Amino acid sequence: MGPPGAGKGTQAKAVAEHFGVPAISTGDIFRANVNGGTPLGVEAKRYMDAGEYVPDEVTNNMVRSRIAEPDAGNGFLLDGYPRTLAQVTELDAMVEATGHQLDAVLVLTVDQDAVVGRLLKRAEIEGRADDTEDVIRRRLEVYAEETEPLIEVYAARGLVVSVDGLGEIDEVQKRIFGALDSVPQS
Ligand code: ADP
């Protein structure tokens, strides 16, 4: 977990590789659907372009079917999910139904100014439709309102591992591995 621009996607791939599990990024799946012009993509795009969350039901169904794929049988890393309380509840049910359990909730901490700078830079490089300044501001707001409170929910379960997300990609990666290696795996 972490605000837009915290580096979740970059670090998720490295962590997933380290543990030999797939990185499942809801943002990437939505973008692939948008690019492919699927009905899911057409629906998701309306929300994404405005910096709003895609409705829970749509997102939950998508994650449920993705974690049922064979490559997720031994575990998985979720990037960008859950983002709302309703998604937390739904994920609990999915995890139980598949016989898994959550081992850790990794939180990448970064300050807001650093994040806006990163996102504007990414906009120049990747040209994502949701990386304009207004939409970035909205995404940060939605994160603070809907997603940040989830950290408390998982902290109460003793699952939160917090890592400073500022610094070079490699440095952050080392911090993450160090922090996660001390977490018992199910
Ligand atoms: P970032 O973390 O940089 O905001 P993502 O690639 O994770 O970007 O997500 C991009 C967009 O996809 C979000 O702004 C939102 O519209 C949609 N999205 C991704 N994950 C979720 C989710 N769990 N629930 C609802 N919408 C989501």
JSON list of N, CA and C in Angstrom, two decimals, residues 95-141:
[
{"chain": "A", "resi": 95, "resn": "VAL", "atom": "N", "xyz": [-9.54, -14.85, 0.33]},
{"chain": "A", "resi": 95, "resn": "VAL", "atom": "CA", "xyz": [-8.35, -15.49, 0.86]},
{"chain": "A", "resi": 95, "resn": "VAL", "atom": "C", "xyz": [-8.76, -16.75, 1.63]},
{"chain": "A", "resi": 96, "resn": "GLU", "atom": "N", "xyz": [-9.85, -16.64, 2.37]},
{"chain": "A", "resi": 96, "resn": "GLU", "atom": "CA", "xyz": [-10.31, -17.80, 3.12]},
{"chain": "A", "resi": 96, "resn": "GLU", "atom": "C", "xyz": [-10.78, -18.91, 2.18]},
{"chain": "A", "resi": 97, "resn": "ALA", "atom": "N", "xyz": [-11.51, -18.51, 1.15]},
{"chain": "A", "resi": 97, "resn": "ALA", "atom": "CA", "xyz": [-12.05, -19.50, 0.21]},
{"chain": "A", "resi": 97, "resn": "ALA", "atom": "C", "xyz": [-10.94, -20.24, -0.53]},
{"chain": "A", "resi": 98, "resn": "THR", "atom": "N", "xyz": [-9.81, -19.59, -0.76]},
{"chain": "A", "resi": 98, "resn": "THR", "atom": "CA", "xyz": [-8.73, -20.24, -1.50]},
{"chain": "A", "resi": 98, "resn": "THR", "atom": "C", "xyz": [-7.73, -20.92, -0.57]},
{"chain": "A", "resi": 99, "resn": "GLY", "atom": "N", "xyz": [-7.99, -20.87, 0.73]},
{"chain": "A", "resi": 99, "resn": "GLY", "atom": "CA", "xyz": [-7.11, -21.54, 1.69]},
{"chain": "A", "resi": 99, "resn": "GLY", "atom": "C", "xyz": [-5.80, -20.81, 1.94]},
{"chain": "A", "resi": 100, "resn": "HIS", "atom": "N", "xyz": [-5.73, -19.55, 1.53]},
{"chain": "A", "resi": 100, "resn": "HIS", "atom": "CA", "xyz": [-4.52, -18.77, 1.81]},
{"chain": "A", "resi": 100, "resn": "HIS", "atom": "C", "xyz": [-4.69, -18.01, 3.11]},
{"chain": "A", "resi": 101, "resn": "GLN", "atom": "N", "xyz": [-3.66, -17.25, 3.48]},
{"chain": "A", "resi": 101, "resn": "GLN", "atom": "CA", "xyz": [-3.84, -16.23, 4.51]},
{"chain": "A", "resi": 101, "resn": "GLN", "atom": "C", "xyz": [-2.92, -15.07, 4.18]},
{"chain": "A", "resi": 102, "resn": "LEU", "atom": "N", "xyz": [-3.27, -13.88, 4.65]},
{"chain": "A", "resi": 102, "resn": "LEU", "atom": "CA", "xyz": [-2.42, -12.72, 4.39]},
{"chain": "A", "resi": 102, "resn": "LEU", "atom": "C", "xyz": [-1.22, -12.78, 5.32]},
{"chain": "A", "resi": 103, "resn": "ASP", "atom": "N", "xyz": [-0.03, -12.68, 4.73]},
{"chain": "A", "resi": 103, "resn": "ASP", "atom": "CA", "xyz": [1.20, -12.73, 5.54]},
{"chain": "A", "resi": 103, "resn": "ASP", "atom": "C", "xyz": [1.63, -11.34, 5.98]},
{"chain": "A", "resi": 104, "resn": "ALA", "atom": "N", "xyz": [1.49, -10.38, 5.10]},
{"chain": "A", "resi": 104, "resn": "ALA", "atom": "CA", "xyz": [1.97, -9.03, 5.42]},
{"chain": "A", "resi": 104, "resn": "ALA", "atom": "C", "xyz": [1.29, -8.00, 4.54]},
{"chain": "A", "resi": 105, "resn": "VAL", "atom": "N", "xyz": [1.18, -6.81, 5.07]},
{"chain": "A", "resi": 105, "resn": "VAL", "atom": "CA", "xyz": [0.70, -5.66, 4.30]},
{"chain": "A", "resi": 105, "resn": "VAL", "atom": "C", "xyz": [1.85, -4.66, 4.29]},
{"chain": "A", "resi": 106, "resn": "LEU", "atom": "N", "xyz": [2.48, -4.52, 3.15]},
{"chain": "A", "resi": 106, "resn": "LEU", "atom": "CA", "xyz": [3.64, -3.65, 3.03]},
{"chain": "A", "resi": 106, "resn": "LEU", "atom": "C", "xyz": [3.17, -2.23, 2.71]},
{"chain": "A", "resi": 107, "resn": "VAL", "atom": "N", "xyz": [3.59, -1.29, 3.53]},
{"chain": "A", "resi": 107, "resn": "VAL", "atom": "CA", "xyz": [3.21, 0.10, 3.32]},
{"chain": "A", "resi": 107, "resn": "VAL", "atom": "C", "xyz": [4.46, 0.88, 2.93]},
{"chain": "A", "resi": 108, "resn": "LEU", "atom": "N", "xyz": [4.41, 1.51, 1.76]},
{"chain": "A", "resi": 108, "resn": "LEU", "atom": "CA", "xyz": [5.52, 2.37, 1.31]},
{"chain": "A", "resi": 108, "resn": "LEU", "atom": "C", "xyz": [5.19, 3.80, 1.70]},
{"chain": "A", "resi": 109, "resn": "THR", "atom": "N", "xyz": [6.02, 4.40, 2.52]},
{"chain": "A", "resi": 109, "resn": "THR", "atom": "CA", "xyz": [5.74, 5.78, 2.95]},
{"chain": "A", "resi": 109, "resn": "THR", "atom": "C", "xyz": [6.57, 6.76, 2.12]},
{"chain": "A", "resi": 110, "resn": "VAL", "atom": "N", "xyz": [5.93, 7.83, 1.68]},
{"chain": "A", "resi": 110, "resn": "VAL", "atom": "CA", "xyz": [6.61, 8.88, 0.91]},
{"chain": "A", "resi": 110, "resn": "VAL", "atom": "C", "xyz": [5.93, 10.20, 1.22]},
{"chain": "A", "resi": 111, "resn": "ASP", "atom": "N", "xyz": [6.63, 11.33, 1.04]},
{"chain": "A", "resi": 111, "resn": "ASP", "atom": "CA", "xyz": [5.90, 12.57, 1.28]},
{"chain": "A", "resi": 111, "resn": "ASP", "atom": "C", "xyz": [5.23, 13.06, 0.00]},
{"chain": "A", "resi": 112, "resn": "GLN", "atom": "N", "xyz": [4.17, 13.80, 0.23]},
{"chain": "A", "resi": 112, "resn": "GLN", "atom": "CA", "xyz": [3.26, 14.21, -0.86]},
{"chain": "A", "resi": 112, "resn": "GLN", "atom": "C", "xyz": [3.96, 14.97, -1.99]},
{"chain": "A", "resi": 113, "resn": "ASP", "atom": "N", "xyz": [4.87, 15.89, -1.65]},
{"chain": "A", "resi": 113, "resn": "ASP", "atom": "CA", "xyz": [5.54, 16.67, -2.70]},
{"chain": "A", "resi": 113, "resn": "ASP", "atom": "C", "xyz": [6.40, 15.78, -3.59]},
{"chain": "A", "resi": 114, "resn": "ALA", "atom": "N", "xyz": [7.10, 14.83, -2.97]},
{"chain": "A", "resi": 114, "resn": "ALA", "atom": "CA", "xyz": [7.95, 13.93, -3.73]},
{"chain": "A", "resi": 114, "resn": "ALA", "atom": "C", "xyz": [7.09, 13.14, -4.71]},
{"chain": "A", "resi": 115, "resn": "VAL", "atom": "N", "xyz": [5.92, 12.74, -4.23]},
{"chain": "A", "resi": 115, "resn": "VAL", "atom": "CA", "xyz": [5.02, 11.91, -5.03]},
{"chain": "A", "resi": 115, "resn": "VAL", "atom": "C", "xyz": [4.49, 12.67, -6.25]},
{"chain": "A", "resi": 116, "resn": "VAL", "atom": "N", "xyz": [4.10, 13.91, -6.06]},
{"chain": "A", "resi": 116, "resn": "VAL", "atom": "CA", "xyz": [3.57, 14.69, -7.18]},
{"chain": "A", "resi": 116, "resn": "VAL", "atom": "C", "xyz": [4.66, 14.88, -8.24]},
{"chain": "A", "resi": 117, "resn": "GLY", "atom": "N", "xyz": [5.87, 15.15, -7.78]},
{"chain": "A", "resi": 117, "resn": "GLY", "atom": "CA", "xyz": [7.00, 15.30, -8.71]},
{"chain": "A", "resi": 117, "resn": "GLY", "atom": "C", "xyz": [7.23, 14.04, -9.53]},
{"chain": "A", "resi": 118, "resn": "ARG", "atom": "N", "xyz": [7.22, 12.90, -8.86]},
{"chain": "A", "resi": 118, "resn": "ARG", "atom": "CA", "xyz": [7.41, 11.62, -9.56]},
{"chain": "A", "resi": 118, "resn": "ARG", "atom": "C", "xyz": [6.34, 11.38, -10.60]},
{"chain": "A", "resi": 119, "resn": "LEU", "atom": "N", "xyz": [5.10, 11.67, -10.21]},
{"chain": "A", "resi": 119, "resn": "LEU", "atom": "CA", "xyz": [3.98, 11.38, -11.12]},
{"chain": "A", "resi": 119, "resn": "LEU", "atom": "C", "xyz": [4.03, 12.29, -12.35]},
{"chain": "A", "resi": 120, "resn": "LEU", "atom": "N", "xyz": [4.41, 13.55, -12.14]},
{"chain": "A", "resi": 120, "resn": "LEU", "atom": "CA", "xyz": [4.49, 14.46, -13.28]},
{"chain": "A", "resi": 120, "resn": "LEU", "atom": "C", "xyz": [5.61, 14.02, -14.23]},
{"chain": "A", "resi": 121, "resn": "LYS", "atom": "N", "xyz": [6.69, 13.51, -13.66]},
{"chain": "A", "resi": 121, "resn": "LYS", "atom": "CA", "xyz": [7.79, 13.01, -14.48]},
{"chain": "A", "resi": 121, "resn": "LYS", "atom": "C", "xyz": [7.33, 11.78, -15.26]},
{"chain": "A", "resi": 122, "resn": "ARG", "atom": "N", "xyz": [6.60, 10.90, -14.59]},
{"chain": "A", "resi": 122, "resn": "ARG", "atom": "CA", "xyz": [6.11, 9.70, -15.25]},
{"chain": "A", "resi": 122, "resn": "ARG", "atom": "C", "xyz": [5.17, 10.07, -16.39]},
{"chain": "A", "resi": 123, "resn": "ALA", "atom": "N", "xyz": [4.39, 11.14, -16.18]},
{"chain": "A", "resi": 123, "resn": "ALA", "atom": "CA", "xyz": [3.46, 11.59, -17.22]},
{"chain": "A", "resi": 123, "resn": "ALA", "atom": "C", "xyz": [4.22, 11.93, -18.50]},
{"chain": "A", "resi": 124, "resn": "GLU", "atom": "N", "xyz": [5.39, 12.56, -18.33]},
{"chain": "A", "resi": 124, "resn": "GLU", "atom": "CA", "xyz": [6.19, 12.92, -19.51]},
{"chain": "A", "resi": 124, "resn": "GLU", "atom": "C", "xyz": [6.69, 11.67, -20.22]},
{"chain": "A", "resi": 125, "resn": "ILE", "atom": "N", "xyz": [7.09, 10.68, -19.44]},
{"chain": "A", "resi": 125, "resn": "ILE", "atom": "CA", "xyz": [7.70, 9.48, -20.02]},
{"chain": "A", "resi": 125, "resn": "ILE", "atom": "C", "xyz": [6.66, 8.51, -20.57]},
{"chain": "A", "resi": 126, "resn": "GLU", "atom": "N", "xyz": [5.62, 8.21, -19.77]},
{"chain": "A", "resi": 126, "resn": "GLU", "atom": "CA", "xyz": [4.67, 7.15, -20.16]},
{"chain": "A", "resi": 126, "resn": "GLU", "atom": "C", "xyz": [3.39, 7.68, -20.77]},
{"chain": "A", "resi": 127, "resn": "GLY", "atom": "N", "xyz": [3.09, 8.94, -20.52]},
{"chain": "A", "resi": 127, "resn": "GLY", "atom": "CA", "xyz": [1.87, 9.52, -21.07]},
{"chain": "A", "resi": 127, "resn": "GLY", "atom": "C", "xyz": [0.58, 8.91, -20.56]},
{"chain": "A", "resi": 128, "resn": "ARG", "atom": "N", "xyz": [0.56, 8.49, -19.28]},
{"chain": "A", "resi": 128, "resn": "ARG", "atom": "CA", "xyz": [-0.69, 7.95, -18.73]},
{"chain": "A", "resi": 128, "resn": "ARG", "atom": "C", "xyz": [-1.75, 9.02, -18.64]},
{"chain": "A", "resi": 129, "resn": "ALA", "atom": "N", "xyz": [-2.99, 8.68, -19.05]},
{"chain": "A", "resi": 129, "resn": "ALA", "atom": "CA", "xyz": [-4.07, 9.67, -19.08]},
{"chain": "A", "resi": 129, "resn": "ALA", "atom": "C", "xyz": [-4.41, 10.20, -17.70]},
{"chain": "A", "resi": 130, "resn": "ASP", "atom": "N", "xyz": [-4.08, 9.43, -16.64]},
{"chain": "A", "resi": 130, "resn": "ASP", "atom": "CA", "xyz": [-4.45, 9.88, -15.29]},
{"chain": "A", "resi": 130, "resn": "ASP", "atom": "C", "xyz": [-3.27, 10.55, -14.57]},
{"chain": "A", "resi": 131, "resn": "ASP", "atom": "N", "xyz": [-2.24, 10.92, -15.30]},
{"chain": "A", "resi": 131, "resn": "ASP", "atom": "CA", "xyz": [-1.10, 11.60, -14.68]},
{"chain": "A", "resi": 131, "resn": "ASP", "atom": "C", "xyz": [-1.06, 13.10, -14.95]},
{"chain": "A", "resi": 132, "resn": "THR", "atom": "N", "xyz": [-2.20, 13.73, -15.23]},
{"chain": "A", "resi": 132, "resn": "THR", "atom": "CA", "xyz": [-2.21, 15.19, -15.34]},
{"chain": "A", "resi": 132, "resn": "THR", "atom": "C", "xyz": [-2.35, 15.78, -13.93]},
{"chain": "A", "resi": 133, "resn": "GLU", "atom": "N", "xyz": [-1.97, 17.04, -13.77]},
{"chain": "A", "resi": 133, "resn": "GLU", "atom": "CA", "xyz": [-1.89, 17.59, -12.42]},
{"chain": "A", "resi": 133, "resn": "GLU", "atom": "C", "xyz": [-3.22, 17.54, -11.65]},
{"chain": "A", "resi": 134, "resn": "ASP", "atom": "N", "xyz": [-4.31, 17.90, -12.33]},
{"chain": "A", "resi": 134, "resn": "ASP", "atom": "CA", "xyz": [-5.62, 17.88, -11.67]},
{"chain": "A", "resi": 134, "resn": "ASP", "atom": "C", "xyz": [-6.01, 16.47, -11.23]},
{"chain": "A", "resi": 135, "resn": "VAL", "atom": "N", "xyz": [-5.79, 15.53, -12.14]},
{"chain": "A", "resi": 135, "resn": "VAL", "atom": "CA", "xyz": [-6.18, 14.15, -11.83]},
{"chain": "A", "resi": 135, "resn": "VAL", "atom": "C", "xyz": [-5.28, 13.58, -10.73]},
{"chain": "A", "resi": 136, "resn": "ILE", "atom": "N", "xyz": [-4.00, 13.92, -10.76]},
{"chain": "A", "resi": 136, "resn": "ILE", "atom": "CA", "xyz": [-3.08, 13.47, -9.70]},
{"chain": "A", "resi": 136, "resn": "ILE", "atom": "C", "xyz": [-3.58, 13.97, -8.35]},
{"chain": "A", "resi": 137, "resn": "ARG", "atom": "N", "xyz": [-3.99, 15.25, -8.32]},
{"chain": "A", "resi": 137, "resn": "ARG", "atom": "CA", "xyz": [-4.47, 15.82, -7.05]},
{"chain": "A", "resi": 137, "resn": "ARG", "atom": "C", "xyz": [-5.69, 15.04, -6.56]},
{"chain": "A", "resi": 138, "resn": "ARG", "atom": "N", "xyz": [-6.59, 14.73, -7.48]},
{"chain": "A", "resi": 138, "resn": "ARG", "atom": "CA", "xyz": [-7.79, 13.97, -7.11]},
{"chain": "A", "resi": 138, "resn": "ARG", "atom": "C", "xyz": [-7.42, 12.57, -6.62]},
{"chain": "A", "resi": 139, "resn": "ARG", "atom": "N", "xyz": [-6.48, 11.93, -7.30]},
{"chain": "A", "resi": 139, "resn": "ARG", "atom": "CA", "xyz": [-6.08, 10.58, -6.88]},
{"chain": "A", "resi": 139, "resn": "ARG", "atom": "C", "xyz": [-5.50, 10.59, -5.47]},
{"chain": "A", "resi": 140, "resn": "LEU", "atom": "N", "xyz": [-4.72, 11.63, -5.16]},
{"chain": "A", "resi": 140, "resn": "LEU", "atom": "CA", "xyz": [-4.15, 11.73, -3.81]},
{"chain": "A", "resi": 140, "resn": "LEU", "atom": "C", "xyz": [-5.24, 11.93, -2.77]},
{"chain": "A", "resi": 141, "resn": "GLU", "atom": "N", "xyz": [-6.25, 12.73, -3.12]},
{"chain": "A", "resi": 141, "resn": "GLU", "atom": "CA", "xyz": [-7.38, 12.96, -2.22]},
{"chain": "A", "resi": 141, "resn": "GLU", "atom": "C", "xyz": [-8.14, 11.66, -1.96]}
]
